[in-house]
Amino acid sequence: MKNKPVKCKDVFNYICDKLDADLNSPKCRSIKKHIDDCPNCITYLDSLKKTILLYKVYPKVKAPKGSIKEIFAKLEIES
Amino acid sequence: MKYNTPTHPEPDAKLLRSAKKGNHQAFAELVRNYEDLVYSFAFKVCRNKDKASETLQDTFVNVYRKLDQFDHRSKFTTWLYSIVTNNCLMKNRRTKLDEASISIDSVPLPHESDNHHRDEVIPEWRSTPLDKVMNSELKDLLDNAIQKLPSDYRIVFILRDVEGRSAEETAKILKLTVPAVKSRLRRARVFLREQLNQYMTS
Ligand SMILES: [Zn+2]
């Protein structure tokens, strides 16, 4: 990616594997440079991150109480 | 508000050995330690309490019966995820939930052209803390959007982005290659983002 100019497509393909990649590493400098000058890339990446966060926030659930009894009953063993 | 992914430690080697030998108390402890992981994963995949409960029970019935085959070559949690994943997929096939889901390949990835349209400005998403924007309308939207994804894409998204498993582990759980995991994840993220876009920009 050294000689070719970075395009939005490159940003997306690179970042998407690791949304929180450290963009200050030398390898990412050209990508960071593109993002800094490209409001659409900034907005798009932000919306992808928010999509993931929403699904991390909701739902939060726990196993119903007494599940273990039902499992033991299915297995026909005594607890 | 914490967005951190919960970590699930591996079971104690001694506990696992006793459970393998058929010790019911050890098995019960294994269930207690991992029932939330299994139930919550199943619920995130099927979005239904009854189905998640059934999946939880079936998964531990399988664990009990197959535990002596667990050979420690993979992590216990990886093995457990592969069992619950199979149960989720089987249940989905049975109820044909996937009939409602779209063909994901018809959803174009962004930037399939080299750069964004020059005159297109991507609208910004709301910046309020995300736990504050959460209401029943958004919850419905999140449920509906993820259920439109074919279940194999949905499961990749949940394992990678929600449960925080690595691409390598996800590949192992689903018996896929790492590039296949990455490509599904990319499409799943883009698809979900499109589904939420209107709501999050209005
Ligand atoms: Zn760009």
CSV table of N, CA and C in Angstrom, one decimal, chain A residues 28-59:
chain,number,residue,atom,x,y,z
A,28,CYS,N,0.0,1.6,9.4
A,28,CYS,CA,-1.3,2.2,9.2
A,28,CYS,C,-1.3,3.6,8.9
A,29,ARG,N,-0.1,4.2,8.8
A,29,ARG,CA,0.0,5.6,8.6
A,29,ARG,C,-0.8,6.1,7.3
A,30,SER,N,-0.6,5.3,6.3
A,30,SER,CA,-1.2,5.8,5.0
A,30,SER,C,-2.8,5.7,5.1
A,31,ILE,N,-3.2,4.7,5.9
A,31,ILE,CA,-4.7,4.5,6.1
A,31,ILE,C,-5.2,5.7,6.9
A,32,LYS,N,-4.4,6.0,8.0
A,32,LYS,CA,-4.8,7.1,8.9
A,32,LYS,C,-4.9,8.4,8.1
A,33,LYS,N,-3.9,8.6,7.2
A,33,LYS,CA,-3.8,9.8,6.5
A,33,LYS,C,-5.1,9.9,5.6
A,34,HIS,N,-5.5,8.8,5.0
A,34,HIS,CA,-6.7,8.8,4.2
A,34,HIS,C,-7.9,9.2,5.0
A,35,ILE,N,-8.1,8.5,6.2
A,35,ILE,CA,-9.2,8.7,7.0
A,35,ILE,C,-9.3,10.2,7.5
A,36,ASP,N,-8.2,10.7,7.9
A,36,ASP,CA,-8.2,12.1,8.3
A,36,ASP,C,-8.7,13.1,7.3
A,37,ASP,N,-8.5,12.7,6.0
A,37,ASP,CA,-9.0,13.6,5.0
A,37,ASP,C,-10.3,13.2,4.4
A,38,CYS,N,-10.9,12.2,4.9
A,38,CYS,CA,-12.1,11.7,4.3
A,38,CYS,C,-13.3,11.6,5.3
A,39,PRO,N,-14.1,12.6,5.3
A,39,PRO,CA,-15.2,12.6,6.3
A,39,PRO,C,-16.1,11.4,6.2
A,40,ASN,N,-16.3,11.0,5.0
A,40,ASN,CA,-17.2,9.8,4.8
A,40,ASN,C,-16.7,8.6,5.4
A,41,CYS,N,-15.4,8.4,5.4
A,41,CYS,CA,-14.8,7.2,6.0
A,41,CYS,C,-14.9,7.3,7.5
A,42,ILE,N,-14.7,8.5,8.0
A,42,ILE,CA,-14.8,8.7,9.5
A,42,ILE,C,-16.2,8.4,9.9
A,43,THR,N,-17.2,8.9,9.2
A,43,THR,CA,-18.6,8.7,9.6
A,43,THR,C,-19.0,7.2,9.5
A,44,TYR,N,-18.5,6.6,8.4
A,44,TYR,CA,-18.9,5.2,8.1
A,44,TYR,C,-18.3,4.3,9.2
A,45,LEU,N,-17.0,4.5,9.5
A,45,LEU,CA,-16.4,3.7,10.6
A,45,LEU,C,-17.1,3.9,11.9
A,46,ASP,N,-17.4,5.1,12.2
A,46,ASP,CA,-18.1,5.4,13.5
A,46,ASP,C,-19.5,4.6,13.5
A,47,SER,N,-20.2,4.6,12.4
A,47,SER,CA,-21.5,3.9,12.4
A,47,SER,C,-21.3,2.4,12.5
A,48,LEU,N,-20.2,1.9,12.0
A,48,LEU,CA,-20.0,0.4,12.2
A,48,LEU,C,-19.7,0.1,13.6
A,49,LYS,N,-18.9,1.0,14.2
A,49,LYS,CA,-18.6,0.7,15.7
A,49,LYS,C,-19.8,0.8,16.5
A,50,LYS,N,-20.7,1.8,16.2
A,50,LYS,CA,-21.9,1.9,17.0
A,50,LYS,C,-22.9,0.8,16.8
A,51,THR,N,-22.9,0.2,15.6
A,51,THR,CA,-23.7,-0.9,15.3
A,51,THR,C,-23.3,-2.1,16.3
A,52,ILE,N,-22.0,-2.3,16.4
A,52,ILE,CA,-21.5,-3.4,17.2
A,52,ILE,C,-21.8,-3.1,18.7
A,53,LEU,N,-21.6,-1.8,19.1
A,53,LEU,CA,-21.9,-1.5,20.5
A,53,LEU,C,-23.3,-1.7,20.9
A,54,LEU,N,-24.2,-1.4,20.0
A,54,LEU,CA,-25.6,-1.6,20.3
A,54,LEU,C,-25.9,-3.0,20.5
A,55,TYR,N,-25.3,-3.9,19.7
A,55,TYR,CA,-25.6,-5.3,19.9
A,55,TYR,C,-24.8,-5.9,21.1
A,56,LYS,N,-23.8,-5.1,21.6
A,56,LYS,CA,-23.2,-5.6,22.9
A,56,LYS,C,-24.0,-5.1,24.1
A,57,VAL,N,-24.7,-4.0,24.0
A,57,VAL,CA,-25.5,-3.5,25.1
A,57,VAL,C,-26.8,-4.3,25.2
A,58,TYR,N,-27.4,-4.7,24.1
A,58,TYR,CA,-28.7,-5.3,24.1
A,58,TYR,C,-28.6,-6.6,23.2
A,59,PRO,N,-29.2,-7.7,23.7
A,59,PRO,CA,-29.7,-7.9,25.0
A,59,PRO,C,-28.7,-8.5,26.0
